């Protein structure tokens, strides 16, 4: 007679702080790439393409590139550093503006994932709670847990009434297979 087992194994999830840290690192890497590219283009291909109203020397430093990228991506846009050449304006239109959208999508996606994860966990627990009625829960499927299951099955308990909980995935798989 084939026994039918239902099992639920909750894998360890990444911590929310870990997910945020990974996404923040991705955003910061992306911003640094944009910043370096802007600085490189301005200093080697298009000198004078960016105008800093507060710096009459016309030198576009790496700090200026970081500042412009951050101010533009965060949509603050003070207007003290502006693209004035066609190449600088194209870089802003084709890279910085889509970069802004990318950064906001990462942030929105992170928030969505937190909300969705919370909703899904609640939904799964409610679904499981509806199914569990008049069950016997065996905590741990080591030697004693296996003996308890064998004894209950010998006493003609229905296999559908037994729930085995263990923090070891291999034990859960073994319980489901045997």
Short mmCIF file of the C-alpha atoms (twelve columns), coordinates in Angstrom:
data_MODEL
# 
_entry.id   MODEL 
# 
loop_
_atom_site.group_PDB 
_atom_site.id 
_atom_site.type_symbol 
_atom_site.label_atom_id 
_atom_site.label_alt_id 
_atom_site.label_comp_id 
_atom_site.label_asym_id 
_atom_site.label_seq_id 
_atom_site.Cartn_x 
_atom_site.Cartn_y 
_atom_site.Cartn_z 
_atom_site.pdbx_PDB_model_num 
ATOM 1   C CA . UNK A 1   0.000  0.000  0.000   1 
ATOM 2   C CA . UNK A 2   1.470  3.338  -1.027  1 
ATOM 3   C CA . UNK A 3   1.456  5.935  1.701   1 
ATOM 4   C CA . UNK A 4   0.788  9.509  0.807   1 
ATOM 5   C CA . UNK A 5   2.699  12.148 2.716   1 
ATOM 6   C CA . UNK A 6   2.278  15.895 2.608   1 
ATOM 7   C CA . UNK A 7   5.251  17.827 3.803   1 
ATOM 8   C CA . UNK A 8   6.170  21.441 4.107   1 
ATOM 9   C CA . UNK A 9   9.774  22.431 4.430   1 
ATOM 10  C CA . UNK A 10  10.412 26.082 5.129   1 
ATOM 11  C CA . UNK A 11  13.825 26.964 3.816   1 
ATOM 12  C CA . UNK A 12  15.836 29.586 5.553   1 
ATOM 13  C CA . UNK A 13  15.236 32.877 3.832   1 
ATOM 14  C CA . UNK A 14  17.674 35.655 3.332   1 
ATOM 15  C CA . UNK A 15  17.308 38.263 5.959   1 
ATOM 16  C CA . UNK A 16  15.528 41.423 4.843   1 
ATOM 17  C CA . UNK A 17  18.680 43.348 5.665   1 
ATOM 18  C CA . UNK A 18  20.677 41.054 3.384   1 
ATOM 19  C CA . UNK A 19  18.280 41.650 0.491   1 
ATOM 20  C CA . UNK A 20  18.438 45.404 1.027   1 
ATOM 21  C CA . UNK A 21  22.233 45.294 1.276   1 
ATOM 22  C CA . UNK A 22  22.528 43.408 -2.021  1 
ATOM 23  C CA . UNK A 23  20.212 45.820 -3.814  1 
ATOM 24  C CA . UNK A 24  21.904 48.838 -2.286  1 
ATOM 25  C CA . UNK A 25  25.283 47.510 -3.431  1 
ATOM 26  C CA . UNK A 26  23.848 47.042 -6.929  1 
ATOM 27  C CA . UNK A 27  22.541 50.615 -6.994  1 
ATOM 28  C CA . UNK A 28  25.804 52.059 -5.667  1 
ATOM 29  C CA . UNK A 29  27.824 50.090 -8.233  1 
ATOM 30  C CA . UNK A 30  25.554 51.327 -10.999 1 
ATOM 31  C CA . UNK A 31  25.874 54.935 -9.792  1 
ATOM 32  C CA . UNK A 32  29.668 54.646 -9.623  1 
ATOM 33  C CA . UNK A 33  29.791 53.280 -13.179 1 
ATOM 34  C CA . UNK A 34  27.642 56.176 -14.402 1 
ATOM 35  C CA . UNK A 35  29.763 58.661 -12.461 1 
ATOM 36  C CA . UNK A 36  33.052 57.330 -13.800 1 
ATOM 37  C CA . UNK A 37  31.701 57.220 -17.363 1 
ATOM 38  C CA . UNK A 38  30.468 60.818 -17.114 1 
ATOM 39  C CA . UNK A 39  33.775 62.010 -15.691 1 
ATOM 40  C CA . UNK A 40  35.760 60.109 -18.348 1 
ATOM 41  C CA . UNK A 41  33.653 61.430 -21.233 1 
ATOM 42  C CA . UNK A 42  33.786 64.991 -19.928 1 
ATOM 43  C CA . UNK A 43  37.539 65.016 -19.378 1 
ATOM 44  C CA . UNK A 44  38.688 63.051 -22.433 1 
ATOM 45  C CA . UNK A 45  36.046 63.378 -25.154 1 
ATOM 46  C CA . UNK A 46  34.012 66.499 -24.431 1 
ATOM 47  C CA . UNK A 47  35.869 69.048 -22.284 1 
ATOM 48  C CA . UNK A 48  33.554 71.914 -21.435 1 
ATOM 49  C CA . UNK A 49  30.422 69.844 -22.047 1 
ATOM 50  C CA . UNK A 50  29.311 70.304 -18.451 1 
ATOM 51  C CA . UNK A 51  28.958 73.821 -17.080 1 
ATOM 52  C CA . UNK A 52  29.395 74.455 -13.363 1 
ATOM 53  C CA . UNK A 53  27.939 77.858 -12.519 1 
ATOM 54  C CA . UNK A 54  29.939 77.970 -9.277  1 
ATOM 55  C CA . UNK A 55  33.342 77.115 -10.792 1 
ATOM 56  C CA . UNK A 56  34.680 79.632 -13.312 1 
ATOM 57  C CA . UNK A 57  37.743 77.460 -14.088 1 
ATOM 58  C CA . UNK A 58  35.633 75.010 -16.101 1 
ATOM 59  C CA . UNK A 59  37.385 71.985 -14.563 1 
ATOM 60  C CA . UNK A 60  34.989 69.051 -14.161 1 
ATOM 61  C CA . UNK A 61  36.367 66.968 -11.278 1 
ATOM 62  C CA . UNK A 62  35.390 63.482 -10.193 1 
ATOM 63  C CA . UNK A 63  33.610 65.060 -7.209  1 
ATOM 64  C CA . UNK A 64  31.589 67.149 -9.686  1 
ATOM 65  C CA . UNK A 65  30.685 63.959 -11.563 1 
ATOM 66  C CA . UNK A 66  29.533 62.230 -8.354  1 
ATOM 67  C CA . UNK A 67  27.557 65.293 -7.339  1 
ATOM 68  C CA . UNK A 68  25.880 65.714 -10.744 1 
ATOM 69  C CA . UNK A 69  25.014 62.006 -10.977 1 
ATOM 70  C CA . UNK A 70  23.506 61.878 -7.478  1 
ATOM 71  C CA . UNK A 71  21.585 65.143 -7.858  1 
ATOM 72  C CA . UNK A 72  20.223 64.055 -11.238 1 
ATOM 73  C CA . UNK A 73  19.340 60.468 -10.273 1 
ATOM 74  C CA . UNK A 74  17.549 61.590 -7.123  1 
ATOM 75  C CA . UNK A 75  15.632 64.152 -9.243  1 
ATOM 76  C CA . UNK A 76  16.753 67.065 -7.059  1 
ATOM 77  C CA . UNK A 77  18.342 68.905 -9.996  1 
ATOM 78  C CA . UNK A 78  19.740 72.071 -8.411  1 
ATOM 79  C CA . UNK A 79  20.854 73.372 -11.797 1 
ATOM 80  C CA . UNK A 80  24.330 74.446 -10.691 1 
ATOM 81  C CA . UNK A 81  25.977 71.865 -12.984 1 
ATOM 82  C CA . UNK A 82  24.275 71.417 -16.340 1 
ATOM 83  C CA . UNK A 83  25.064 69.630 -19.601 1 
ATOM 84  C CA . UNK A 84  25.651 72.227 -22.323 1 
ATOM 85  C CA . UNK A 85  27.223 70.315 -25.214 1 
ATOM 86  C CA . UNK A 86  25.288 67.886 -27.429 1 
ATOM 87  C CA . UNK A 87  27.388 64.913 -26.207 1 
ATOM 88  C CA . UNK A 88  26.818 65.788 -22.535 1 
ATOM 89  C CA . UNK A 89  23.088 66.217 -23.131 1 
ATOM 90  C CA . UNK A 90  22.900 62.883 -24.980 1 
ATOM 91  C CA . UNK A 91  24.740 61.168 -22.131 1 
ATOM 92  C CA . UNK A 92  22.267 62.652 -19.678 1 
ATOM 93  C CA . UNK A 93  19.267 61.680 -21.815 1 
ATOM 94  C CA . UNK A 94  20.447 58.163 -22.701 1 
ATOM 95  C CA . UNK A 95  22.218 57.059 -19.519 1 
ATOM 96  C CA . UNK A 96  21.460 59.216 -16.491 1 
ATOM 97  C CA . UNK A 97  17.688 59.421 -17.009 1 
ATOM 98  C CA . UNK A 98  17.244 55.664 -17.637 1 
ATOM 99  C CA . UNK A 99  19.607 55.145 -14.704 1 
ATOM 100 C CA . UNK A 100 17.215 57.140 -12.548 1 
ATOM 101 C CA . UNK A 101 14.398 54.823 -13.612 1 
ATOM 102 C CA . UNK A 102 16.551 51.771 -12.872 1 
ATOM 103 C CA . UNK A 103 17.369 53.019 -9.369  1 
ATOM 104 C CA . UNK A 104 13.726 53.778 -8.603  1 
ATOM 105 C CA . UNK A 105 12.650 50.375 -9.938  1 
ATOM 106 C CA . UNK A 106 15.156 48.703 -7.616  1 
ATOM 107 C CA . UNK A 107 13.758 50.630 -4.645  1 
ATOM 108 C CA . UNK A 108 10.136 50.004 -5.631  1 
ATOM 109 C CA . UNK A 109 10.917 46.327 -6.297  1 
ATOM 110 C CA . UNK A 110 12.458 45.982 -2.842  1 
ATOM 111 C CA . UNK A 111 9.389  47.488 -1.180  1 
ATOM 112 C CA . UNK A 112 7.089  45.308 -3.297  1 
ATOM 113 C CA . UNK A 113 9.052  42.180 -2.388  1 
ATOM 114 C CA . UNK A 114 8.714  42.908 1.332   1 
ATOM 115 C CA . UNK A 115 4.955  43.427 1.050   1 
ATOM 116 C CA . UNK A 116 4.471  40.412 -1.230  1 
ATOM 117 C CA . UNK A 117 6.594  38.150 0.963   1 
ATOM 118 C CA . UNK A 118 4.581  39.105 4.043   1 
ATOM 119 C CA . UNK A 119 1.271  38.558 2.222   1 
ATOM 120 C CA . UNK A 120 2.371  35.217 0.783   1 
ATOM 121 C CA . UNK A 121 3.561  33.867 4.137   1 
ATOM 122 C CA . UNK A 122 0.244  34.810 5.739   1 
ATOM 123 C CA . UNK A 123 -1.701 33.251 2.853   1 
ATOM 124 C CA . UNK A 124 0.292  29.991 2.992   1 
ATOM 125 C CA . UNK A 125 -0.168 29.714 6.743   1 
ATOM 126 C CA . UNK A 126 -3.926 30.316 6.432   1 
ATOM 127 C CA . UNK A 127 -4.132 27.694 3.691   1 
ATOM 128 C CA . UNK A 128 -2.173 25.209 5.792   1 
ATOM 129 C CA . UNK A 129 -4.267 26.008 8.862   1 
ATOM 130 C CA . UNK A 130 -7.484 25.195 6.957   1 
ATOM 131 C CA . UNK A 131 -6.100 21.792 5.938   1 
ATOM 132 C CA . UNK A 132 -4.878 20.825 9.396   1 
ATOM 133 C CA . UNK A 133 -7.730 19.425 11.436  1 
ATOM 134 C CA . UNK A 134 -7.555 16.514 13.893  1 
ATOM 135 C CA . UNK A 135 -3.891 15.911 13.178  1 
ATOM 136 C CA . UNK A 136 -1.093 14.454 15.224  1 
ATOM 137 C CA . UNK A 137 2.085  16.506 15.051  1 
ATOM 138 C CA . UNK A 138 5.393  14.694 15.491  1 
ATOM 139 C CA . UNK A 139 8.193  17.117 16.302  1 
ATOM 140 C CA . UNK A 140 11.460 15.706 15.014  1 
ATOM 141 C CA . UNK A 141 11.979 12.681 12.809  1 
ATOM 142 C CA . UNK A 142 15.004 11.183 14.475  1 
ATOM 143 C CA . UNK A 143 14.951 7.706  16.041  1 
ATOM 144 C CA . UNK A 144 12.110 8.525  18.429  1 
ATOM 145 C CA . UNK A 145 10.070 10.345 15.793  1 
ATOM 146 C CA . UNK A 146 10.358 7.400  13.413  1 
ATOM 147 C CA . UNK A 147 9.306  5.009  16.176  1 
ATOM 148 C CA . UNK A 148 6.287  7.195  16.995  1 
ATOM 149 C CA . UNK A 149 5.193  7.267  13.351  1 
ATOM 150 C CA . UNK A 150 5.614  3.489  13.017  1 
ATOM 151 C CA . UNK A 151 3.600  2.888  16.190  1 
ATOM 152 C CA . UNK A 152 0.783  5.204  15.094  1 
ATOM 153 C CA . UNK A 153 0.590  3.532  11.689  1 
ATOM 154 C CA . UNK A 154 0.526  0.096  13.359  1 
ATOM 155 C CA . UNK A 155 -2.418 1.312  15.452  1 
ATOM 156 C CA . UNK A 156 -4.255 2.097  12.201  1 
ATOM 157 C CA . UNK A 157 -4.048 5.891  12.337  1 
ATOM 158 C CA . UNK A 158 -4.667 7.410  8.934   1 
ATOM 159 C CA . UNK A 159 -1.470 8.635  7.294   1 
ATOM 160 C CA . UNK A 160 -3.270 11.893 6.436   1 
ATOM 161 C CA . UNK A 161 -3.532 12.648 10.170  1 
ATOM 162 C CA . UNK A 162 0.230  12.663 10.738  1 
ATOM 163 C CA . UNK A 163 2.316  15.807 10.439  1 
ATOM 164 C CA . UNK A 164 6.074  15.505 10.817  1 
ATOM 165 C CA . UNK A 165 8.043  18.638 11.618  1 
ATOM 166 C CA . UNK A 166 11.825 18.708 11.505  1 
ATOM 167 C CA . UNK A 167 14.414 21.392 10.833  1 
ATOM 168 C CA . UNK A 168 16.511 18.971 8.776   1 
ATOM 169 C CA . UNK A 169 15.393 18.791 5.151   1 
ATOM 170 C CA . UNK A 170 16.889 15.311 4.708   1 
ATOM 171 C CA . UNK A 171 14.771 13.927 7.553   1 
ATOM 172 C CA . UNK A 172 11.634 15.458 6.022   1 
ATOM 173 C CA . UNK A 173 12.450 13.929 2.643   1 
ATOM 174 C CA . UNK A 174 13.132 10.573 4.314   1 
ATOM 175 C CA . UNK A 175 9.804  10.759 6.153   1 
ATOM 176 C CA . UNK A 176 7.986  11.583 2.911   1 
ATOM 177 C CA . UNK A 177 9.666  8.770  0.981   1 
ATOM 178 C CA . UNK A 178 9.210  6.071  3.641   1 
# 
